[in-house]
Short mmCIF file of N, CA and C and ligand atoms in Angstrom, two decimals:
data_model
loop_
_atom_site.label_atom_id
_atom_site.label_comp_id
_atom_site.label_asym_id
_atom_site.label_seq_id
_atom_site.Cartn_x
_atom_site.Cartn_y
_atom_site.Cartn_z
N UNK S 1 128.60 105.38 77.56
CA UNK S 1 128.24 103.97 77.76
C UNK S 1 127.09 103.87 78.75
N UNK S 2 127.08 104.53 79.89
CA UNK S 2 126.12 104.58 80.84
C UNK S 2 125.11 105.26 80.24
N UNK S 3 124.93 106.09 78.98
CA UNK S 3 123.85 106.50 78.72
C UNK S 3 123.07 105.91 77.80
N UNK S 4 123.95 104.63 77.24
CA UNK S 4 123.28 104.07 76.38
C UNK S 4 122.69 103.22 76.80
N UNK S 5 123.40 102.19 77.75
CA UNK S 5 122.50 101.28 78.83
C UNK S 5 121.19 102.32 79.69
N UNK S 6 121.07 103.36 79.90
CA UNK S 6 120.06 103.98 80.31
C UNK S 6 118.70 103.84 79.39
N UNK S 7 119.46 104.45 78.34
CA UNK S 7 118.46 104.10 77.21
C UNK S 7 117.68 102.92 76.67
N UNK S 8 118.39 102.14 76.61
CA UNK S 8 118.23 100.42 76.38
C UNK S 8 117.39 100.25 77.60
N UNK S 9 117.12 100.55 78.73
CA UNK S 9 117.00 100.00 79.89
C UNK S 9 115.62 100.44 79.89
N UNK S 10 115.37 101.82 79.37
CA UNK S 10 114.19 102.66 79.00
C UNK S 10 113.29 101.96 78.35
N UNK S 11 113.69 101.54 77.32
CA UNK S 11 113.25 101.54 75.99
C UNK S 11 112.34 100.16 76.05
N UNK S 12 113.58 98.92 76.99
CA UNK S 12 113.07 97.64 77.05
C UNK S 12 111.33 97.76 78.26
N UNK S 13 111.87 99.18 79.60
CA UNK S 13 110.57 99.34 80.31
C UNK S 13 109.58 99.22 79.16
N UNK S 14 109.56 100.35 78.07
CA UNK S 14 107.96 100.36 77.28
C UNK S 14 107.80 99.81 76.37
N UNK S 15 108.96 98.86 75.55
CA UNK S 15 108.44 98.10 74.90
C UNK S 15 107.46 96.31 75.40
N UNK S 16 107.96 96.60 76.73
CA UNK S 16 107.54 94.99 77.40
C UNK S 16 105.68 95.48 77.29
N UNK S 17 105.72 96.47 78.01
CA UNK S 17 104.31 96.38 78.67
C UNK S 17 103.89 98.42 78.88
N UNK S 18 102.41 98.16 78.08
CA UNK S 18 102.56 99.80 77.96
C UNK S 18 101.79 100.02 79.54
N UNK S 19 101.81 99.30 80.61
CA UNK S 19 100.96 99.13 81.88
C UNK S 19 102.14 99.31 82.92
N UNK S 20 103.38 98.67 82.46
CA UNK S 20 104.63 98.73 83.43
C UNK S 20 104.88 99.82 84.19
N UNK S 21 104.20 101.08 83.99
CA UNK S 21 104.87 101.73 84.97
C UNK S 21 103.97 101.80 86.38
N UNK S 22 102.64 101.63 86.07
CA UNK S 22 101.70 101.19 86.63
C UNK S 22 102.14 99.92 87.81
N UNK S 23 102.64 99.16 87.03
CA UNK S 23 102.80 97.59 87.79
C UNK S 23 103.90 98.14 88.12
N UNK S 24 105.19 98.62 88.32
CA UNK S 24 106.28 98.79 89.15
C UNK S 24 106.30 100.08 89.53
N UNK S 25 105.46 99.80 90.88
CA UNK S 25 105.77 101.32 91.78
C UNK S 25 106.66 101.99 91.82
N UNK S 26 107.93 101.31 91.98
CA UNK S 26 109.03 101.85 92.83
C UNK S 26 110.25 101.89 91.71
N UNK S 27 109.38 102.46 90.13
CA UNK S 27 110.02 102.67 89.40
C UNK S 27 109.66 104.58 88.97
N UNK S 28 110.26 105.04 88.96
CA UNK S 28 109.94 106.68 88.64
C UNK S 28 109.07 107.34 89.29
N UNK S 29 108.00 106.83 90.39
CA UNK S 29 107.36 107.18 90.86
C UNK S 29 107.63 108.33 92.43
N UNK S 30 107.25 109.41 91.90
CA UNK S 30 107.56 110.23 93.47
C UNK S 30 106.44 110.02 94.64
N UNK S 31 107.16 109.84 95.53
CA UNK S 31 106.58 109.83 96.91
C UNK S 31 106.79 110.36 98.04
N UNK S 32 106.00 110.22 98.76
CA UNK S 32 106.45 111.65 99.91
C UNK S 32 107.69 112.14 100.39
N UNK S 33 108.24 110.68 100.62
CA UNK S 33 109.51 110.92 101.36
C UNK S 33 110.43 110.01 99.93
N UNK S 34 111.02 110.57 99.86
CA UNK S 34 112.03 109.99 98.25
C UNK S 34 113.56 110.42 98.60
N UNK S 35 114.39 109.56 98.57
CA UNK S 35 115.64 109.11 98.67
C UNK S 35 116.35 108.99 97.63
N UNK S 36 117.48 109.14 97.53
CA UNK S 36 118.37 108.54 96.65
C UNK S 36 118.88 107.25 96.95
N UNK S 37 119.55 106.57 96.42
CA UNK S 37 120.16 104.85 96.42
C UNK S 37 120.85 105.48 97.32
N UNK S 38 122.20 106.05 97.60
CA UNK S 38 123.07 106.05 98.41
C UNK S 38 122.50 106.45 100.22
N UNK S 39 121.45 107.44 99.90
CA UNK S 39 120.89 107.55 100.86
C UNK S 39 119.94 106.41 101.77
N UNK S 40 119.24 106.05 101.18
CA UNK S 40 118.81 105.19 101.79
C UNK S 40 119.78 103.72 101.72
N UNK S 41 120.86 104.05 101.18
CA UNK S 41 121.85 102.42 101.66
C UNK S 41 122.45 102.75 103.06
N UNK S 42 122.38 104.20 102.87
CA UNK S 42 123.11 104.63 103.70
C UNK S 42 122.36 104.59 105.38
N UNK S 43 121.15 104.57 105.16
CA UNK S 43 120.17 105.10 106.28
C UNK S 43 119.92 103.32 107.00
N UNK S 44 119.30 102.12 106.03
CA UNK S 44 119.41 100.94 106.22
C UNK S 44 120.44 99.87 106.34
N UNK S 45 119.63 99.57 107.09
CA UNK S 45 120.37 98.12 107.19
C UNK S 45 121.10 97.55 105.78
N UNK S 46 121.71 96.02 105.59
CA UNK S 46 121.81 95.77 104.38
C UNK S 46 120.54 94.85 103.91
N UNK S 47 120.24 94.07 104.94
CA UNK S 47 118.98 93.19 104.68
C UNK S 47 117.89 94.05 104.44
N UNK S 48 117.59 95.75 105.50
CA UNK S 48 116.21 96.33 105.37
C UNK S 48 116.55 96.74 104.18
N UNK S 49 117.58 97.22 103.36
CA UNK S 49 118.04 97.75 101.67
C UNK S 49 117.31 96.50 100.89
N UNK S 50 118.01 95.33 101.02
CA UNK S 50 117.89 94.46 99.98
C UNK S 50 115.88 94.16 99.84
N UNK S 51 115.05 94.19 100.94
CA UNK S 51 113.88 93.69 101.15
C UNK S 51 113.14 95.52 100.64
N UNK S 52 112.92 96.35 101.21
CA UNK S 52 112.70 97.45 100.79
C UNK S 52 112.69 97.86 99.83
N UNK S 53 114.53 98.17 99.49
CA UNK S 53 114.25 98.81 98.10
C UNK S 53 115.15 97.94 97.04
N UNK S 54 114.94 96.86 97.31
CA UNK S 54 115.27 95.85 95.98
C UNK S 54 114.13 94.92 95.77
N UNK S 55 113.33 94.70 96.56
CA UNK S 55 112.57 93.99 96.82
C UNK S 55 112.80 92.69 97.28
N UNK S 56 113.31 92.05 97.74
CA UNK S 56 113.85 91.19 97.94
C UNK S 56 113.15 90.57 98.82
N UNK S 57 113.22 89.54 99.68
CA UNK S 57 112.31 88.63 100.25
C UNK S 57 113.34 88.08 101.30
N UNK S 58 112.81 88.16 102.65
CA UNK S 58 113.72 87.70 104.01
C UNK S 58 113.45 86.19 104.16
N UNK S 59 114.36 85.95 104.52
CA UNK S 59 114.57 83.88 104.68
C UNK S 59 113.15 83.55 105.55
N UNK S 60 112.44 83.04 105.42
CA UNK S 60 111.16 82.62 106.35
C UNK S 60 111.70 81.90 107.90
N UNK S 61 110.49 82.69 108.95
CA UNK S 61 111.16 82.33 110.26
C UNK S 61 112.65 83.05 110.62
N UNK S 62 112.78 84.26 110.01
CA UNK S 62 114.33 84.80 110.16
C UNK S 62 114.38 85.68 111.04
N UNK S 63 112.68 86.66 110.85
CA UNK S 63 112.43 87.67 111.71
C UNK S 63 112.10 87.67 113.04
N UNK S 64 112.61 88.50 114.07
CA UNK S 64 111.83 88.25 115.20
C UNK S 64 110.41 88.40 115.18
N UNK S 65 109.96 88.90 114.21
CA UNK S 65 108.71 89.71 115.01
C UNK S 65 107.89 88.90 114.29
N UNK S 66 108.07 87.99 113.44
CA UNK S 66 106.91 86.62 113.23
C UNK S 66 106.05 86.34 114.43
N UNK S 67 107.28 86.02 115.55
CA UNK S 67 106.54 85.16 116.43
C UNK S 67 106.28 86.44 117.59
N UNK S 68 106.33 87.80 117.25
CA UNK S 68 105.80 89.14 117.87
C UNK S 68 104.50 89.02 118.44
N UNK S 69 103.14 88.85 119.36
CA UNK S 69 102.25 88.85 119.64
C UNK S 69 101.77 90.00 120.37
N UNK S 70 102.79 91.06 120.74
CA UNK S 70 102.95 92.09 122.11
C UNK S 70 102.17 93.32 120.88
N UNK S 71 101.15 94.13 121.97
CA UNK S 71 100.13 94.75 121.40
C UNK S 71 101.12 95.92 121.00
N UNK S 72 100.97 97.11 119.52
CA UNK S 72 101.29 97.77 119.41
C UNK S 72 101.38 98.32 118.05
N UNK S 73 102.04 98.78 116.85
CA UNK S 73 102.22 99.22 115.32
C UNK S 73 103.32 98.57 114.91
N UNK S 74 103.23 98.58 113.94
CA UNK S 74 104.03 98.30 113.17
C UNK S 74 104.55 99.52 112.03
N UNK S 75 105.48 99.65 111.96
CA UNK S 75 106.13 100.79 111.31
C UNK S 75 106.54 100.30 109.93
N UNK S 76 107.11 101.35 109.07
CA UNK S 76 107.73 101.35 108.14
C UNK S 76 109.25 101.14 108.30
N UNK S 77 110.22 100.70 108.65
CA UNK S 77 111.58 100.40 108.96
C UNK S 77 112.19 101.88 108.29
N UNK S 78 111.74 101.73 107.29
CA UNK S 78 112.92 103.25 106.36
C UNK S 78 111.74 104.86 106.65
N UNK S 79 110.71 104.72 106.52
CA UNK S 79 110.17 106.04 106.80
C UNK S 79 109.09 106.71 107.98
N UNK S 80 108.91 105.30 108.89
CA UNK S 80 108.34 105.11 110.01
C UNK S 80 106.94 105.62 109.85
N UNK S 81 106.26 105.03 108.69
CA UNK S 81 104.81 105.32 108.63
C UNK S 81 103.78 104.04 108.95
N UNK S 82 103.11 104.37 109.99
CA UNK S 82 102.56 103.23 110.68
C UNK S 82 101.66 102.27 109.98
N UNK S 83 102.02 101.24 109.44
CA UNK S 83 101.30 100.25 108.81
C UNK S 83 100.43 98.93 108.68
N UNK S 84 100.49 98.36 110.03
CA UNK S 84 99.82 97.45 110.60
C UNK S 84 100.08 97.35 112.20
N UNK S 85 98.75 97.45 112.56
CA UNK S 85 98.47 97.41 114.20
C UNK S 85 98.15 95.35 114.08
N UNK S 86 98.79 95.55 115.68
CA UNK S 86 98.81 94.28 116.26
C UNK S 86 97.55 93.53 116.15
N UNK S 87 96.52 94.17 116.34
CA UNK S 87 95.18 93.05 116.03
C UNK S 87 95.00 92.48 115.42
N UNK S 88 95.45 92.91 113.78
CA UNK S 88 95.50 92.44 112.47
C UNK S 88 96.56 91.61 112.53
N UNK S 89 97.38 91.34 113.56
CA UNK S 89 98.62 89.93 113.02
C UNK S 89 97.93 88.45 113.54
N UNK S 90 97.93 87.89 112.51
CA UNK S 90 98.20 86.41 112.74
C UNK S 90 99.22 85.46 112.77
N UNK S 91 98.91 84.21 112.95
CA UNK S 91 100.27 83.65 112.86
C UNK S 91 99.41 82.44 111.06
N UNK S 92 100.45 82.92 110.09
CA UNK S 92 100.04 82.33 108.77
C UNK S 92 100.36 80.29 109.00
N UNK S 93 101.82 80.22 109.83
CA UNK S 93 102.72 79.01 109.49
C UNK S 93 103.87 79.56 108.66
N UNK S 94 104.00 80.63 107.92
CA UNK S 94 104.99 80.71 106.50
C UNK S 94 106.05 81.34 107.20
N UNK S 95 106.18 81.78 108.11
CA UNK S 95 107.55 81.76 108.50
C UNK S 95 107.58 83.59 108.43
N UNK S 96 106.43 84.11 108.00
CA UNK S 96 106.17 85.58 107.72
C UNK S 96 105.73 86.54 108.38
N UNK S 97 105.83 87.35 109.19
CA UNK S 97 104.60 87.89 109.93
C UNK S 97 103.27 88.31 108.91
N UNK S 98 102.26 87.96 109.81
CA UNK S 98 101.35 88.26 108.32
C UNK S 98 100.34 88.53 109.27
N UNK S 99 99.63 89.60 108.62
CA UNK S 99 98.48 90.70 108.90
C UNK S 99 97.04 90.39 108.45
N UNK S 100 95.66 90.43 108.40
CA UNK S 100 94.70 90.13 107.56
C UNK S 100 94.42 91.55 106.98
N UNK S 101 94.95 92.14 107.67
CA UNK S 101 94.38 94.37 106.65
C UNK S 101 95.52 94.78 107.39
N UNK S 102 95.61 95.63 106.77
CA UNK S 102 97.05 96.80 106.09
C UNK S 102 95.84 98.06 107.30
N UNK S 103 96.93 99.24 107.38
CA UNK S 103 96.35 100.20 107.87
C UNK S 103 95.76 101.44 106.80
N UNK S 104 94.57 101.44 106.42
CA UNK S 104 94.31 101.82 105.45
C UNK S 104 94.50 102.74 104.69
N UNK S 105 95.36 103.26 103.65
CA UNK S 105 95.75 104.30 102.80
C UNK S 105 97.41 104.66 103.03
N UNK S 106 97.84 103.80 103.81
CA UNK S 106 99.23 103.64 104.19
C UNK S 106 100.21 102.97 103.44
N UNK S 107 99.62 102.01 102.69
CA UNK S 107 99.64 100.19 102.06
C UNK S 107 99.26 101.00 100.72
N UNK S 108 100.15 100.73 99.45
CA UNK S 108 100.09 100.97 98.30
C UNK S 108 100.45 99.62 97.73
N UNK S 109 99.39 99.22 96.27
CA UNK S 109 99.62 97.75 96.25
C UNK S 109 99.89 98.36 94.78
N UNK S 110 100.35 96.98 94.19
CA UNK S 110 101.44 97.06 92.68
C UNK S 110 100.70 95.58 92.44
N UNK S 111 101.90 95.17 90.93
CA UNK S 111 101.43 93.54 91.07
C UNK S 111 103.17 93.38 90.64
N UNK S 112 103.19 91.93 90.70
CA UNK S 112 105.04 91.63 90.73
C UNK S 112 104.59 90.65 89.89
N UNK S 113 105.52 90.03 88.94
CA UNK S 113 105.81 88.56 87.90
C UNK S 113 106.90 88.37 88.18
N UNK S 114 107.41 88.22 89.09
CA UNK S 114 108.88 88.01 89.20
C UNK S 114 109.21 86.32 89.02
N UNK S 115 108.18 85.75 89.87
CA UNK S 115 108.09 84.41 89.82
C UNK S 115 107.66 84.07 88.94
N UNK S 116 107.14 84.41 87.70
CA UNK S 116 106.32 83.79 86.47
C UNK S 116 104.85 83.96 86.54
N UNK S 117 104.20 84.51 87.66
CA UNK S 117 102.99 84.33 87.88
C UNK S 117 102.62 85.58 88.49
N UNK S 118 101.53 86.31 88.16
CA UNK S 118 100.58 87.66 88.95
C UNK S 118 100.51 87.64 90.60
N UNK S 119 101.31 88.39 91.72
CA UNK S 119 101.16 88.36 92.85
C UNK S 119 101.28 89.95 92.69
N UNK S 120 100.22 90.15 94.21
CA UNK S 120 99.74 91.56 94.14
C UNK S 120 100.97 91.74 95.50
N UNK S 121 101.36 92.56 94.72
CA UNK S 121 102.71 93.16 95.38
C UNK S 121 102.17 94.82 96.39
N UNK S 122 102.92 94.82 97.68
CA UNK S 122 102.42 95.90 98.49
C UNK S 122 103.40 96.52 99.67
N UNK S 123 103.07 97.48 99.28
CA UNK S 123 104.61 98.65 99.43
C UNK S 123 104.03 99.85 100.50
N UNK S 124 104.70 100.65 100.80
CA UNK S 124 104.68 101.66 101.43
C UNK S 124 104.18 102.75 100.82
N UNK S 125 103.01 103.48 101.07
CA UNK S 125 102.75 104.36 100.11
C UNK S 125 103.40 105.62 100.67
N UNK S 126 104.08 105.97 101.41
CA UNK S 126 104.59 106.81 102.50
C UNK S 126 106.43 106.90 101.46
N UNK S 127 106.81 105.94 101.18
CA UNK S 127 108.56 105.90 100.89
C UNK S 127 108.77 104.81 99.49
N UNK S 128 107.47 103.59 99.04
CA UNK S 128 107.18 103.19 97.90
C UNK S 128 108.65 102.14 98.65
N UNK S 129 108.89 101.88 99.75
CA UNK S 129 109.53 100.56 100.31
C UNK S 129 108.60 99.40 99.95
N UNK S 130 109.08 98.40 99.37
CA UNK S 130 108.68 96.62 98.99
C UNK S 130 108.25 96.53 100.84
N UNK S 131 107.33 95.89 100.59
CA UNK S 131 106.69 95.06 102.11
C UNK S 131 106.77 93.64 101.94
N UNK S 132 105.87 93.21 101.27
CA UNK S 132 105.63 92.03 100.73
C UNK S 132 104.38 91.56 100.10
N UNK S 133 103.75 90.64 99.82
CA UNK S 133 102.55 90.42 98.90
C UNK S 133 101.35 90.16 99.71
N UNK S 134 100.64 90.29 99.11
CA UNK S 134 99.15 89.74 99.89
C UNK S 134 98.35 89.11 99.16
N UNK S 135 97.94 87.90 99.76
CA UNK S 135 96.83 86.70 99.24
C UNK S 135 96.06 85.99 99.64
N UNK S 136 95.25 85.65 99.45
CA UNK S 136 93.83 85.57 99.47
C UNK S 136 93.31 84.22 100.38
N UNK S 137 94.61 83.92 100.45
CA UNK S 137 94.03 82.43 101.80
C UNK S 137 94.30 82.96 103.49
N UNK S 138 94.14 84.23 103.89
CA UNK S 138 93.95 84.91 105.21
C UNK S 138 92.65 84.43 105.40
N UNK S 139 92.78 84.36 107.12
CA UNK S 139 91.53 84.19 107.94
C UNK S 139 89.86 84.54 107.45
N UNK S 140 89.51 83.56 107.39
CA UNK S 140 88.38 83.20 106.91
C UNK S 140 86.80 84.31 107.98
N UNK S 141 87.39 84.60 108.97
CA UNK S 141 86.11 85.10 109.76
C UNK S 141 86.79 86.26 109.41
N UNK S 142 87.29 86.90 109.36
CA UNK S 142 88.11 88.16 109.18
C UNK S 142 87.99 88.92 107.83
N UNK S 143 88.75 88.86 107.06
CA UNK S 143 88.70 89.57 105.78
C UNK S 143 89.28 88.85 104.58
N UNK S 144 89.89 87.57 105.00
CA UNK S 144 90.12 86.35 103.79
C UNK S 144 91.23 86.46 103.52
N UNK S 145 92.43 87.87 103.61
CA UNK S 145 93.54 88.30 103.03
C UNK S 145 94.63 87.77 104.21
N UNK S 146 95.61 87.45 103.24
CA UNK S 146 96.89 86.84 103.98
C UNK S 146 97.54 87.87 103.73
N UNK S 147 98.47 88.62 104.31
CA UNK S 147 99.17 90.37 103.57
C UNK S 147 101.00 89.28 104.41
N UNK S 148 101.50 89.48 103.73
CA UNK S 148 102.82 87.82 104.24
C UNK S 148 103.67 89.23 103.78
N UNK S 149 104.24 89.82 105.38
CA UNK S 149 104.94 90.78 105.12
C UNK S 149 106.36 90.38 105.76
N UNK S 150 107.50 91.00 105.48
CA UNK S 150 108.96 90.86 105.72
C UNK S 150 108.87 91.40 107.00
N UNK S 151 109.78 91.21 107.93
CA UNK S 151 109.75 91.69 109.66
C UNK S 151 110.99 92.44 108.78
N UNK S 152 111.43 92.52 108.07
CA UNK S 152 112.92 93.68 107.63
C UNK S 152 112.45 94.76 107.56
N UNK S 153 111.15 94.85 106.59
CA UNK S 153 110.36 95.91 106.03
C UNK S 153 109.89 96.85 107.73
N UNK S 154 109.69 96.32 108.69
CA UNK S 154 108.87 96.83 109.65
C UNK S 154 109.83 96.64 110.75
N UNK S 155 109.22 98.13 111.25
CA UNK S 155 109.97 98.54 112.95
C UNK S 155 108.83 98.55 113.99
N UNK S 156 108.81 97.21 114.85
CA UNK S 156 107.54 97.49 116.32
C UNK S 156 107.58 98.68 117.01
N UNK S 157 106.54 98.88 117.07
CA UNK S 157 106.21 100.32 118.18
C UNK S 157 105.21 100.00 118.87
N UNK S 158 105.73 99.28 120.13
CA UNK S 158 104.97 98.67 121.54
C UNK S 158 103.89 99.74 121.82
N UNK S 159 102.72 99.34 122.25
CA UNK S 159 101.97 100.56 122.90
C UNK S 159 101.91 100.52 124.54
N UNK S 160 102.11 101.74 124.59
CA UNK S 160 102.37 101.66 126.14
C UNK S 160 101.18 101.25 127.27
ZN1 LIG P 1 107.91 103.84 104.19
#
């Protein structure tokens, strides 16, 4: 029975879209550091599980580190690969911590339809952990990009 739902499950990936594996990273894809489900349920939180590696999305204004301003990195929560330095945070309003640039080659981007609509989805290229999306109404003197990341997804690392 489980192998037939495997199959079905397969089958529906390539019949939707012959691009899908492309558009969902954090489907078959190996990456540096690669886990099993139990392992990494085991290693996270339940919220850093559900936002990471379900993708899931943290309640806005939930995180501390929205309103974080204290100079330092920002980590990967599950594989501690450093992904946005403090200069790059702004404050959006959305309740998100949000960055205008990613630390470059760290940040692996996808695209998501989850909502019905094309959002460029952006992950960990280090563990292929969900971050959150990035769009295009960020700071205007800067680089234009809003990157509206989960504080679940990320562990501060103050600089001394
Ligand atoms: Zn990671």
């Amino acid at each position: 029975m489980k192998n037939l739902l495997l199959i079905f499950a397969i089958s529906l990936l390539f019949s939707c879209n012959s691009s899908a594996q492309k558009n969902s990273p954090q489907l078959e894809k190996e990456y540096p550091v690669s886990k099993t489900d139990a392992e990494w349920k085991n290693q996270l939180t339940k919220k850093q599980y559900y936002v990471l590696r379900e993708a899931g999305t943290e309640r806005p204004f939930s995180s501390e580190l929205n309103k974080n301003y204290e100079k330092g990195i920002y980590h990967c929560a599950a594989c501690d690969t450093p992904l946005f330095l403090s200069n790059h945070k702004f404050d959006s309003g959305t309740g998100w911590p949000s960055f205008d640039k990613e630390i470059e080659g760290n940040v692996a981007f996808g695209t998501d339809t989850k909502l019905g609509y094309s959002r460029d989805e952006e992950h960990c290229a280090t563990c292929g952990g969900h971050l959150g999306h990035v769009f295009n109404d960020g700071p205007k003197e800067t680089t234009g990009k809003r990157h509206c990341i989960n504080g679940a997804a990320l562990k501060f690392v103050p600089s001394k």
